[in-house]
């Protein structure tokens, strides 16, 4: 690894091809993991439209998302009226189980007092006392996607979870960070249930965002953890906290319920999966089921078969912080060299990254840092830059609008790690075979994107997507 | 400043909707009051970006926090035949500190970086809500930057909260009129130079029209703004004629170009067979009126005759395939009405349409064309559409991407008519493309399969006839 360079921030004034997405969008995703929920942005309508399009393109699902539709006048006079009207309208039209309000840059610049607005709403609308209402402060001008997700989950915990005198045996909570796809959550449920435990996921995207065929068309989220289940989280035996950005929510949960937290910084990789399995075995007092034992064996075998292709490969990774940590750690586990790790925001996790260069930046920074890389790992927005410098791209994270099944990818546990290992490994493998047959080993090192573009037949390569 | 601009746009005499309103209504502006909790659609900044971003060699820099650009860049299918700079997302990504101290310094630095690194012919700077709220004077910054850097730096004053996407389109038009059009002189002009306004070259649609114009001998001096280049847009004032596409959005540009430079304009459409022919005819006639060689009228008629007969011949095979098939149409405005006529010509039946975005005249026109029986829904809820499709009142739905899941969840074929589609539907060939797409999706074998009951739901009598082994 040698000398690690750290540039905490790129010094540019113009962010070029941003990697960052705003806080309210992260909050919206968290709210979408609650059954019969309507996320509501407290701001101008444009912010909602953009967020909605981005989520639709990624998940290929209808996305419920509403706006308080602040215009110039209400922005100046204050937005309480709009907020109250929006909540009442949504309640009348869709009768959701929960309305999740996320502030935006517009309402935060004005400095609206959300706690005050909350009490005022409750005071003025006693008839709606049954409606669960969660407010999250998510200004667009600070933090990013992960922070918004975290703020929403914390808000839900504080508003909905109830302390409990009794404990339900075998019931455990899982605070599932936004680096887990709906597919990951589904996999995690399988693993946990195979120990005879019953998990409550907050949020649970596996039920709402993995592709549903409903009998009727509803305007709210359909599926996800129910408000009743969230309320019952206080009766669990333990809480598994997945991802650094879930720590705040975990603290709030502990404070409210005394349920102990077990923290996992990642679930991708052999050792990380071992830790999860050991923990579950201890919690349940049961031996590890045969299926998982077999999955572990095949992962070990895959690592042995695959390591040839990973060794010393130079890889640049640009993802949301916790996913960035999981992926760079996994690549390092496999003997690859992470030459650059780029995060959209500054967080504590960056301190732990094993990478030659760690930086808070955008896709244009990746383009500069990855010129002689063998692979870039980032969301779909990385495609233009990857194509320009002729480096293949493996898509992960969000948004992933140019691939099917983006939400169902699995990269946790033995099975998910194995899948990730094969996907990236196959990219290297096919390039080596292709380049052999064309008589040059490192086409991209010449910086000639066009010439080698035709060898990247895998479709995961930036060249073909341009 | 911005307030005056808004009033001006709301008073646009070229806009038929505006003229139908009373003085008082007009003051309120064209954006309907939005209902909090039940509103949908983009903001003015969004609309401005849609209108200007197709200017491909310019840099488009968004001044604001990450929300405005971070969630939205790289999501439009407008095509360029050359420079790809327009696809690069630039933003000042304002932080908390910028909100407290003001974002003007950062904005200037950002403009400078973009100019130094990419050397574009011009930079468009978009104002968004937050810097507008804290009072960043981006017009002053742009002026200063233009002087310092020796390049046009153009402020686009359309912060999201002033109104809808449509209003943003118009404000973008005003920006071009104020800062761009008329600033560059073309090297050569011809008597058949035209300017097209409001065509964005989505999915490369302009390229289905341009060859026909070339053949007739009409030159596109500038297109605002599909496949546009900054300098071409800047010399639009030397066109002999302006065509305004899709009346609502940029009619202010056409009218003011007439006012300032005496260039006549007309409203036309490239969608559908008859509209396409009308458009070509009008172009030729008006150019001749302005002194172009009469021969282009004959050439135009020749092209129309050939293309029309070609297109009807090419649509013929679809007739038996489309027989009895019913279409539910969800698209506002007039743009598609000649398209609809063409689809009916190919054998489809249109059962109804939403009129949420249509004007009174549009509705009248539809009534005249289709009779009183025809359904026009003002505000149909997703749930109702879903039910209609579920009860198979239509065989296919055509709409914008936002409502696609209503159809797909009802297991009914759906086709994108709006922004994100990848197939061009303009011009004569566009109609054939559209029919091909409809046919492809209608005849896809998946529809039968996805409607099958699951094995655990199927009744005993529908079980496949499996003979026991050895029987
Ligand atoms: S409404 Fe304002 S803050 Fe929201 S996207 Fe539009 S310009 Fe940006």
mmCIF file of N, CA and C in Angstrom, chain B residues 129-169:
data_model
loop_
_atom_site.group_PDB
_atom_site.id
_atom_site.type_symbol
_atom_site.label_atom_id
_atom_site.label_comp_id
_atom_site.label_asym_id
_atom_site.label_seq_id
_atom_site.Cartn_x
_atom_site.Cartn_y
_atom_site.Cartn_z
ATOM 1 N N UNK B 129 -33.271 28.315 -6.772
ATOM 2 C CA UNK B 129 -34.013 28.921 -5.652
ATOM 3 C C UNK B 129 -33.128 29.482 -4.537
ATOM 4 N N UNK B 130 -32.218 28.645 -4.036
ATOM 5 C CA UNK B 130 -31.480 29.058 -2.836
ATOM 6 C C UNK B 130 -30.633 30.313 -3.055
ATOM 7 N N UNK B 131 -29.809 30.376 -4.112
ATOM 8 C CA UNK B 131 -29.070 31.635 -4.314
ATOM 9 C C UNK B 131 -29.997 32.817 -4.587
ATOM 10 N N UNK B 132 -31.153 32.572 -5.187
ATOM 11 C CA UNK B 132 -32.103 33.668 -5.397
ATOM 12 C C UNK B 132 -32.610 34.171 -4.049
ATOM 13 N N UNK B 133 -32.822 33.236 -3.099
ATOM 14 C CA UNK B 133 -33.323 33.627 -1.784
ATOM 15 C C UNK B 133 -32.304 34.443 -1.000
ATOM 16 N N UNK B 134 -31.020 34.049 -1.116
ATOM 17 C CA UNK B 134 -30.021 34.783 -0.322
ATOM 18 C C UNK B 134 -29.533 36.022 -1.072
ATOM 19 N N UNK B 135 -30.038 36.237 -2.285
ATOM 20 C CA UNK B 135 -29.757 37.477 -2.987
ATOM 21 C C UNK B 135 -28.457 37.508 -3.767
ATOM 22 N N UNK B 136 -27.953 36.353 -4.191
ATOM 23 C CA UNK B 136 -26.772 36.357 -5.062
ATOM 24 C C UNK B 136 -27.116 37.071 -6.362
ATOM 25 N N UNK B 137 -26.295 38.052 -6.729
ATOM 26 C CA UNK B 137 -26.564 38.810 -7.946
ATOM 27 C C UNK B 137 -25.827 38.153 -9.104
ATOM 28 N N UNK B 138 -26.446 37.139 -9.681
ATOM 29 C CA UNK B 138 -25.685 36.387 -10.685
ATOM 30 C C UNK B 138 -25.567 37.174 -12.001
ATOM 31 N N UNK B 139 -26.480 38.104 -12.227
ATOM 32 C CA UNK B 139 -26.332 38.927 -13.431
ATOM 33 C C UNK B 139 -25.041 39.738 -13.357
ATOM 34 N N UNK B 140 -24.771 40.289 -12.178
ATOM 35 C CA UNK B 140 -23.544 41.072 -12.012
ATOM 36 C C UNK B 140 -22.311 40.185 -12.144
ATOM 37 N N UNK B 141 -22.378 38.997 -11.528
ATOM 38 C CA UNK B 141 -21.228 38.094 -11.604
ATOM 39 C C UNK B 141 -20.965 37.715 -13.060
ATOM 40 N N UNK B 142 -22.022 37.431 -13.817
ATOM 41 C CA UNK B 142 -21.858 37.024 -15.207
ATOM 42 C C UNK B 142 -21.243 38.154 -16.037
ATOM 43 N N UNK B 143 -21.702 39.352 -15.781
ATOM 44 C CA UNK B 143 -21.184 40.509 -16.504
ATOM 45 C C UNK B 143 -19.686 40.647 -16.240
ATOM 46 N N UNK B 144 -19.353 40.580 -14.967
ATOM 47 C CA UNK B 144 -17.959 40.691 -14.561
ATOM 48 C C UNK B 144 -17.116 39.591 -15.202
ATOM 49 N N UNK B 145 -17.627 38.362 -15.137
ATOM 50 C CA UNK B 145 -16.876 37.222 -15.667
ATOM 51 C C UNK B 145 -16.698 37.354 -17.179
ATOM 52 N N UNK B 146 -17.737 37.813 -17.850
ATOM 53 C CA UNK B 146 -17.658 37.940 -19.304
ATOM 54 C C UNK B 146 -16.545 38.914 -19.675
ATOM 55 N N UNK B 147 -16.460 39.997 -18.925
ATOM 56 C CA UNK B 147 -15.458 41.007 -19.213
ATOM 57 C C UNK B 147 -14.060 40.463 -18.927
ATOM 58 N N UNK B 148 -13.927 39.836 -17.786
ATOM 59 C CA UNK B 148 -12.622 39.320 -17.359
ATOM 60 C C UNK B 148 -12.129 38.209 -18.270
ATOM 61 N N UNK B 149 -13.046 37.329 -18.665
ATOM 62 C CA UNK B 149 -12.633 36.114 -19.359
ATOM 63 C C UNK B 149 -12.785 36.235 -20.874
ATOM 64 N N UNK B 150 -13.378 37.338 -21.317
ATOM 65 C CA UNK B 150 -13.505 37.571 -22.748
ATOM 66 C C UNK B 150 -14.402 36.581 -23.463
ATOM 67 N N UNK B 151 -15.481 36.206 -22.820
ATOM 68 C CA UNK B 151 -16.405 35.233 -23.391
ATOM 69 C C UNK B 151 -17.810 35.559 -22.953
ATOM 70 N N UNK B 152 -18.807 35.236 -23.772
ATOM 71 C CA UNK B 152 -20.168 35.435 -23.281
ATOM 72 C C UNK B 152 -20.447 34.540 -22.071
ATOM 73 N N UNK B 153 -20.900 35.152 -20.983
ATOM 74 C CA UNK B 153 -21.328 34.397 -19.805
ATOM 75 C C UNK B 153 -22.753 34.851 -19.532
ATOM 76 N N UNK B 154 -23.707 33.938 -19.713
ATOM 77 C CA UNK B 154 -25.102 34.358 -19.790
ATOM 78 C C UNK B 154 -25.908 33.917 -18.582
ATOM 79 N N UNK B 155 -26.479 34.885 -17.839
ATOM 80 C CA UNK B 155 -27.290 34.513 -16.680
ATOM 81 C C UNK B 155 -28.674 34.040 -17.128
ATOM 82 N N UNK B 156 -29.089 32.894 -16.631
ATOM 83 C CA UNK B 156 -30.424 32.393 -16.940
ATOM 84 C C UNK B 156 -31.261 32.552 -15.681
ATOM 85 N N UNK B 157 -32.145 33.580 -15.682
ATOM 86 C CA UNK B 157 -32.865 33.935 -14.463
ATOM 87 C C UNK B 157 -34.181 33.170 -14.371
ATOM 88 N N UNK B 158 -34.096 31.926 -13.939
ATOM 89 C CA UNK B 158 -35.313 31.125 -13.816
ATOM 90 C C UNK B 158 -35.262 30.239 -12.581
ATOM 91 N N UNK B 159 -35.157 30.835 -11.383
ATOM 92 C CA UNK B 159 -35.148 29.999 -10.183
ATOM 93 C C UNK B 159 -36.435 29.192 -10.112
ATOM 94 N N UNK B 160 -36.309 27.939 -9.661
ATOM 95 C CA UNK B 160 -37.424 27.016 -9.703
ATOM 96 C C UNK B 160 -38.747 27.531 -9.172
ATOM 97 N N UNK B 161 -38.714 28.252 -8.053
ATOM 98 C CA UNK B 161 -39.987 28.567 -7.399
ATOM 99 C C UNK B 161 -40.822 29.631 -8.105
ATOM 100 N N UNK B 162 -40.313 30.256 -9.165
ATOM 101 C CA UNK B 162 -41.164 31.248 -9.835
ATOM 102 C C UNK B 162 -42.268 30.582 -10.645
ATOM 103 N N UNK B 163 -42.141 29.291 -10.918
ATOM 104 C CA UNK B 163 -43.239 28.663 -11.648
ATOM 105 C C UNK B 163 -42.877 27.347 -12.294
ATOM 106 N N UNK B 164 -43.675 27.013 -13.297
ATOM 107 C CA UNK B 164 -43.613 25.682 -13.902
ATOM 108 C C UNK B 164 -42.500 25.575 -14.941
ATOM 109 N N UNK B 165 -42.348 24.366 -15.404
ATOM 110 C CA UNK B 165 -41.434 24.051 -16.482
ATOM 111 C C UNK B 165 -41.703 24.920 -17.698
ATOM 112 N N UNK B 166 -42.985 25.029 -18.018
ATOM 113 C CA UNK B 166 -43.390 25.785 -19.200
ATOM 114 C C UNK B 166 -42.957 27.246 -19.109
ATOM 115 N N UNK B 167 -43.115 27.824 -17.936
ATOM 116 C CA UNK B 167 -42.672 29.195 -17.719
ATOM 117 C C UNK B 167 -41.155 29.276 -17.888
ATOM 118 N N UNK B 168 -40.467 28.260 -17.397
ATOM 119 C CA UNK B 168 -39.010 28.208 -17.523
ATOM 120 C C UNK B 168 -38.573 28.207 -18.980
ATOM 121 N N UNK B 169 -39.286 27.480 -19.826
ATOM 122 C CA UNK B 169 -39.015 27.503 -21.268
ATOM 123 C C UNK B 169 -39.008 28.939 -21.765
#
